[in-house]
Structure formats: C-alpha cells, structure tokens
Short mmCIF file of C-alpha atoms in Angstrom, two decimals:
data_model
loop_
_atom_site.label_atom_id
_atom_site.label_comp_id
_atom_site.label_asym_id
_atom_site.label_seq_id
_atom_site.Cartn_x
_atom_site.Cartn_y
_atom_site.Cartn_z
CA MET Y 1 4.66 -16.35 -12.90
CA LEU Y 2 1.72 -15.62 -10.61
CA ASP Y 3 0.17 -12.18 -10.61
CA ILE Y 4 1.07 -10.46 -7.32
CA PHE Y 5 -2.57 -9.36 -6.99
CA GLU Y 6 -3.66 -13.00 -7.08
CA ILE Y 7 -1.51 -14.17 -4.18
CA GLU Y 8 -1.62 -11.00 -2.03
CA LYS Y 9 -4.96 -9.42 -1.13
CA ARG Y 10 -4.89 -6.13 0.79
CA TYR Y 11 -7.93 -4.54 2.45
CA THR Y 12 -8.62 -1.31 4.24
CA VAL Y 13 -10.86 -1.64 7.29
CA PHE Y 14 -14.03 0.02 8.55
CA ASP Y 15 -12.78 0.71 12.09
CA GLU Y 16 -10.46 -0.60 14.81
CA LYS Y 17 -12.90 -3.40 15.71
CA THR Y 18 -12.83 -4.89 12.20
CA TYR Y 19 -9.82 -7.16 12.70
CA SER Y 20 -11.15 -8.83 15.87
CA GLN Y 21 -14.51 -9.37 14.17
CA LEU Y 22 -12.75 -10.94 11.18
CA ILE Y 23 -10.85 -13.35 13.42
CA ARG Y 24 -14.06 -14.37 15.18
CA LEU Y 25 -15.59 -15.04 11.78
CA LEU Y 26 -12.67 -17.23 10.74
CA GLU Y 27 -12.91 -19.19 13.98
CA THR Y 28 -16.48 -20.16 13.05
CA MET Y 29 -15.34 -21.62 9.72
CA THR Y 30 -14.51 -25.23 10.58
CA THR Y 31 -12.56 -25.79 7.34
CA TYR Y 32 -9.76 -23.52 8.61
CA THR Y 33 -7.42 -23.50 11.61
CA MET Y 34 -5.07 -20.77 12.81
CA ASP Y 35 -1.80 -20.56 14.73
CA LYS Y 36 -1.47 -18.26 17.69
CA PRO Y 37 -0.65 -14.69 16.62
CA PHE Y 38 2.66 -12.95 17.16
CA LYS Y 39 3.53 -9.26 17.02
CA ARG Y 40 6.28 -7.40 15.22
CA LYS Y 41 7.23 -3.83 14.41
CA VAL Y 42 8.45 -2.62 11.02
CA VAL Y 43 9.65 0.86 10.07
CA ASP Y 44 9.93 1.90 6.42
CA TYR Y 45 11.99 4.94 5.41
CA TYR Y 46 11.49 6.30 1.89
CA PHE Y 47 14.12 8.53 0.29
CA ASP Y 48 14.41 11.13 -2.44
CA ASN Y 49 16.51 14.23 -3.08
CA PRO Y 50 15.31 17.87 -2.90
CA ALA Y 51 14.52 17.84 -6.64
CA MET Y 52 12.41 14.67 -6.14
CA LEU Y 53 14.23 13.01 -9.05
CA LEU Y 54 13.30 9.49 -7.94
CA GLU Y 55 9.61 10.33 -7.99
CA LYS Y 56 9.92 12.10 -11.35
CA ASN Y 57 11.53 8.96 -12.79
CA GLU Y 58 8.86 6.70 -11.23
CA LEU Y 59 11.29 5.12 -8.78
CA LEU Y 60 10.90 4.29 -5.11
CA LEU Y 61 13.81 3.84 -2.68
CA ARG Y 62 13.03 2.24 0.67
CA LYS Y 63 14.98 1.16 3.73
CA ARG Y 64 13.03 -1.30 5.90
CA VAL Y 65 14.07 -1.95 9.49
CA MET Y 66 12.74 -4.89 11.50
CA LYS Y 67 14.41 -5.65 14.87
CA ASN Y 68 18.12 -6.09 14.12
CA LYS Y 69 17.71 -6.43 10.35
CA ALA Y 70 17.50 -3.91 7.55
CA GLN Y 71 16.84 -4.16 3.83
CA LEU Y 72 17.36 -1.67 1.04
CA LYS Y 73 15.04 -1.85 -1.97
CA ILE Y 74 14.71 0.19 -5.13
CA LYS Y 75 11.81 -0.38 -7.50
CA ARG Y 76 9.81 1.14 -10.29
CA PHE Y 77 6.25 2.10 -9.46
CA HIS Y 78 3.07 3.60 -10.84
CA TYR Y 79 0.32 5.39 -8.94
CA ASP Y 80 -2.15 4.72 -11.75
CA PRO Y 81 -3.84 1.35 -10.97
CA THR Y 82 -4.25 0.70 -14.70
CA ARG Y 83 -0.47 0.67 -15.14
CA VAL Y 84 0.52 -1.96 -12.57
CA TYR Y 85 3.52 -4.13 -13.36
CA SER Y 86 2.32 -7.11 -11.34
CA ASP Y 87 2.74 -9.61 -14.19
CA ASN Y 88 6.48 -8.98 -14.21
CA LEU Y 89 7.11 -7.68 -10.71
CA ARG Y 90 10.58 -8.99 -9.89
CA SER Y 91 12.15 -7.52 -13.02
CA HIS Y 92 11.25 -4.07 -11.69
CA GLU Y 93 12.80 -4.21 -8.23
CA ARG Y 94 16.12 -4.99 -6.56
CA GLU Y 95 16.84 -5.50 -2.87
CA LYS Y 96 19.80 -6.03 -0.57
CA ASP Y 97 20.30 -6.78 3.12
CA ILE Y 98 22.22 -3.97 4.82
CA GLY Y 99 23.24 -2.81 8.28
CA ILE Y 100 20.65 -0.94 10.33
CA PHE Y 101 22.86 2.14 10.62
CA ASP Y 102 24.34 2.03 7.10
CA SER Y 103 24.31 5.29 5.16
CA LEU Y 104 22.83 5.25 1.65
CA SER Y 105 26.14 6.40 0.18
CA ARG Y 106 27.66 3.10 1.26
CA HIS Y 107 25.37 1.32 -1.20
CA TYR Y 108 25.44 3.65 -4.21
CA PHE Y 109 27.31 1.01 -6.26
CA PHE Y 110 24.48 -1.46 -5.64
CA LEU Y 111 21.84 1.14 -6.51
CA ASN Y 112 23.55 2.12 -9.77
CA ASN Y 113 23.86 -1.50 -10.83
CA ALA Y 114 20.23 -2.11 -9.86
CA LEU Y 115 19.03 0.72 -12.09
CA ASN Y 116 21.08 -0.45 -15.06
CA SER Y 117 19.69 -3.98 -14.71
CA MET Y 118 16.06 -2.81 -14.41
CA PHE Y 119 16.03 -0.57 -17.49
CA THR Y 120 16.53 -2.29 -20.85
CA ASN Y 121 17.17 0.99 -22.67
CA ASN Y 122 19.89 3.51 -21.93
CA LEU Y 123 19.04 5.51 -18.85
CA GLN Y 124 17.60 8.94 -19.55
CA PHE Y 125 18.98 10.41 -16.34
CA ASP Y 126 22.28 10.84 -14.52
CA THR Y 127 22.44 8.29 -11.69
CA ASP Y 128 25.00 10.35 -9.80
CA LYS Y 129 22.55 13.26 -9.65
CA LEU Y 130 19.71 10.87 -8.88
CA PHE Y 131 21.28 9.83 -5.58
CA ASP Y 132 22.68 13.23 -4.69
CA GLN Y 133 21.59 14.75 -1.36
CA MET Y 134 19.26 11.91 -0.42
CA ARG Y 135 16.90 12.59 2.48
CA ILE Y 136 13.98 10.86 4.16
CA ILE Y 137 10.68 11.96 2.61
CA MET Y 138 8.27 9.49 4.24
CA ILE Y 139 8.26 7.29 7.36
CA ILE Y 140 5.74 4.49 7.84
CA LYS Y 141 5.75 2.83 11.25
CA SER Y 142 3.80 -0.41 11.33
CA LYS Y 143 2.60 -2.43 14.32
CA GLN Y 144 1.71 -5.85 12.98
CA ILE Y 145 -0.24 -8.85 14.24
CA VAL Y 146 0.74 -11.91 12.21
CA ARG Y 147 -0.84 -15.34 12.16
CA LYS Y 148 -0.93 -18.36 9.87
CA LEU Y 149 -4.14 -19.94 8.61
CA TYR Y 150 -4.35 -23.52 7.31
CA GLY Y 151 -7.09 -25.01 5.16
CA TYR Y 152 -8.05 -27.99 3.04
CA GLY Y 153 -5.93 -28.90 0.03
CA GLY Y 154 -2.72 -27.82 1.76
CA LEU Y 155 -3.72 -24.16 1.88
CA LYS Y 156 -1.48 -21.93 3.98
CA VAL Y 157 -2.15 -18.21 4.31
CA GLU Y 158 -0.34 -15.47 6.20
CA ILE Y 159 -2.74 -12.92 7.71
CA VAL Y 160 -1.21 -9.59 8.69
CA ASN Y 161 -3.08 -6.82 10.46
CA GLU Y 162 -1.12 -3.55 10.25
CA ARG Y 163 -1.73 -0.35 12.16
CA LEU Y 164 0.22 2.36 10.40
CA ASN Y 165 1.56 5.68 11.61
CA LEU Y 166 2.34 7.87 8.61
CA GLU Y 167 4.71 10.83 8.55
CA ASN Y 168 5.30 12.83 5.37
CA ARG Y 169 8.49 14.87 5.77
CA VAL Y 170 7.76 16.89 2.61
CA THR Y 171 4.27 18.10 3.50
CA ASN Y 172 4.81 17.92 7.29
CA ARG Y 173 1.57 15.98 7.64
CA LYS Y 174 0.86 12.90 9.75
CA ASN Y 175 -1.96 10.39 9.69
CA LYS Y 176 -2.96 6.89 10.78
CA PHE Y 177 -4.35 3.96 8.88
CA GLU Y 178 -5.11 0.25 9.23
CA ILE Y 179 -4.99 -2.56 6.70
CA ILE Y 180 -5.36 -6.34 6.62
CA GLN Y 181 -3.46 -8.48 4.14
CA PHE Y 182 -3.92 -12.12 3.14
CA LYS Y 183 -0.90 -13.69 1.44
CA LEU Y 184 -0.77 -17.16 -0.11
CA ILE Y 185 2.37 -18.89 1.18
CA SER Y 186 1.57 -22.48 0.16
CA PRO Y 187 2.50 -23.85 -3.32
CA GLU Y 188 1.01 -22.37 -6.48
CA ASP Y 189 -1.35 -25.32 -6.98
CA THR Y 190 -3.30 -24.14 -3.91
CA LEU Y 191 -4.26 -20.88 -5.66
CA PRO Y 192 -7.83 -22.10 -6.49
CA VAL Y 193 -8.34 -22.92 -2.79
CA PHE Y 194 -6.97 -19.51 -1.83
CA LYS Y 195 -9.40 -17.81 -4.23
CA ASP Y 196 -12.26 -19.75 -2.62
CA PHE Y 197 -11.06 -18.60 0.81
CA ILE Y 198 -10.95 -14.96 -0.32
CA ALA Y 199 -14.43 -15.25 -1.84
CA ARG Y 200 -15.79 -16.53 1.48
CA ILE Y 201 -14.10 -13.71 3.40
CA GLU Y 202 -15.48 -11.04 1.09
CA LYS Y 203 -18.95 -12.56 1.24
CA HIS Y 204 -19.19 -12.75 5.02
CA CYS Y 205 -17.11 -9.76 6.12
CA LYS Y 206 -18.51 -6.50 4.78
CA ARG Y 207 -16.21 -4.33 6.92
CA ILE Y 208 -13.11 -4.79 4.76
CA PHE Y 209 -12.54 -3.08 1.40
CA TYR Y 210 -10.19 -4.39 -1.28
CA THR Y 211 -7.45 -2.07 -2.54
CA LYS Y 212 -4.54 -2.35 -4.95
CA GLU Y 213 -2.74 0.54 -3.29
CA SER Y 214 0.62 -0.16 -1.68
CA LYS Y 215 1.32 1.15 1.81
CA TYR Y 216 3.39 3.96 0.31
CA GLU Y 217 0.58 4.92 -2.06
CA ILE Y 218 -1.85 4.98 0.88
CA ALA Y 219 0.56 7.11 2.91
CA TYR Y 220 1.18 9.46 -0.03
CA ARG Y 221 -2.55 9.96 -0.55
CA MET Y 222 -3.36 10.45 3.12
CA THR Y 223 -0.60 12.97 3.79
CA LYS Y 224 -0.94 15.16 0.72
CA PRO Y 225 -0.92 18.92 1.30
CA LEU Y 226 -4.19 20.29 2.60
CA PRO Y 227 -6.17 22.24 -0.03
CA SER Y 228 -5.67 25.98 -0.16
CA LYS Y 229 -8.52 28.28 0.86
CA GLU Y 230 -9.20 29.01 -2.79
CA GLU Y 231 -9.34 25.29 -3.67
CA GLU Y 232 -11.63 24.57 -0.73
CA ASN Y 233 -14.00 27.40 -1.70
CA LYS Y 234 -14.09 26.08 -5.27
CA ARG Y 235 -14.90 22.58 -3.99
CA ILE Y 236 -17.73 23.90 -1.79
CA GLU Y 237 -19.14 25.99 -4.68
CA GLU Y 238 -19.10 22.94 -6.96
CA LEU Y 239 -20.89 20.89 -4.31
CA ARG Y 240 -23.57 23.58 -3.93
CA ARG Y 241 -24.03 23.72 -7.69
CA LYS Y 242 -24.59 19.96 -7.87
CA GLN Y 243 -27.05 20.11 -4.98
CA GLN Y 244 -29.02 22.88 -6.71
CA LEU Y 245 -29.15 20.91 -9.97
CA GLN Y 246 -30.31 17.80 -8.11
CA LYS Y 247 -32.99 19.79 -6.25
CA ALA Y 248 -34.23 21.36 -9.50
CA SER Y 249 -34.36 17.95 -11.14
CA GLU Y 250 -36.38 16.53 -8.23
CA GLU Y 251 -38.82 19.45 -8.36
CA VAL Y 252 -39.39 18.89 -12.07
CA ALA Y 253 -40.00 15.19 -11.45
CA ILE Y 254 -42.59 15.99 -8.74
CA LYS Y 255 -44.43 18.44 -11.03
CA GLU Y 256 -44.50 15.89 -13.86
CA LYS Y 257 -45.85 13.28 -11.48
CA LYS Y 258 -48.70 15.59 -10.36
CA LYS Y 259 -49.87 16.21 -13.93
#
C-alpha cells in the first residue's frame, strides 16, 4: 500500500500570487499539459461534545458538504508528525455518504460500528457518551480551483488550489489560509514519474512550502486562543534575554578579533 505522503503533496504558499506563478511555471515545462481549470466549493464541519471526548481519544468526526452531496467520516489522528499513520491509513478511518441535512444522531449506529472496527482492543471509552451532545467545533470553507496535469509515462496529477476560511467555534477565532496540493491519480507504477515532477516543482518554485499538516491541523493551529497578557510578557522577556546574550557574544568576538 502506498504511503499517503508519497501520492499527496501539500504545500502552503508565500502569498496570493503564488498559485498563478506556479501555473505559469508549469506552462513553460513542455513535458506536461493541463486541462482547463474548474471551480468548486467545499465546506467541512468538525464535531465534538462539550467535554471534547473525541479529541481526548484522538478521534476526528467530519461532515463534508459539496453541492448536493455530503459525506460523514470518522478517523483517528495525531497532531505529532512523528506519529503519522500513513502506512496504514484506511484501517484508521470510516466514511459514509449521507444527506446534506441529516442529523448526526441518525448515523450513530454507523459511528459505533466504525469505532469497533477501527480499534482492535476493547474500547476504553463509552461510545454513547462519546457522541452525546455533539456540536460543531470547527468550520472550514474552501474555495477550490482544480485542474488535471498530464505527463510522460502516463502521469496524471490533480492540482488543487484551496483558499480556506477558518472558523473555530471553541475559541471564537477566525483566520484565512491558502494551500496547493498535488495528488497522483494515475496508476501506482507512475509514482517514480510523479516524484520527478515534484522534484522539478520544488526546485523551480521557491514560493511553496511542503507540509504534512492536514487542513484541520492547520485550522486548529491558526485559530488557537490568543496568548494571555502574562504569556505574552514572558515571551517578550525571553526574546530580550536572547538578544542580550547574542549582543554580548558578538561584543566578545569583536574584542577577541582586535587583540
């Protein structure tokens, strides 16, 4: 099974001009051709209860809405990049097509079965309490520009530029972000060609920055509570201390040089 981080490459961008500059770069590479782009809108709703039991049990519950379709997904997750489950991704998530206006309670049977099938050991929590009083904790609205790229060796790549509006219902903070994702959608034997494509992109476009963060992880990080006044003062004091140490070190170096 292919590593998810081999076939999906996600990048944050320098500014709003980055995507158009990337496309112009690709148009100069004669070994690739692209379809005309199309636009779509996706809204992701993430749920938890007031006790945040899903988060405490490293679970993520998402309802994704796109036009007249909706999908419910529950999966295990880790914020720590060193603990990714990419080598066995599908065994850690379950999804189901649902109605756009369906309540979560209508699908509790599916969610309970999903949990039991994802955990090999006996569950250490009460699933009834886990799904009690569910509420929306995060909304990610995404405006996407999607296009297909074709290359030698049968390569086919989906390029998605996403402009995200983030709303954290727990911290009452909002933010915006932009990412670009390259996804291999041709057969597995084109992976070496895909890796060559990615290497060329990273070499010639210095305005994109690789990340293993999911959109939810990005949203979570960018909408965290603002630091308290005490925390901010401590941060400033630590910065001043480092600056003083650096200045003292530089002064010593200058004196040694003059000797």
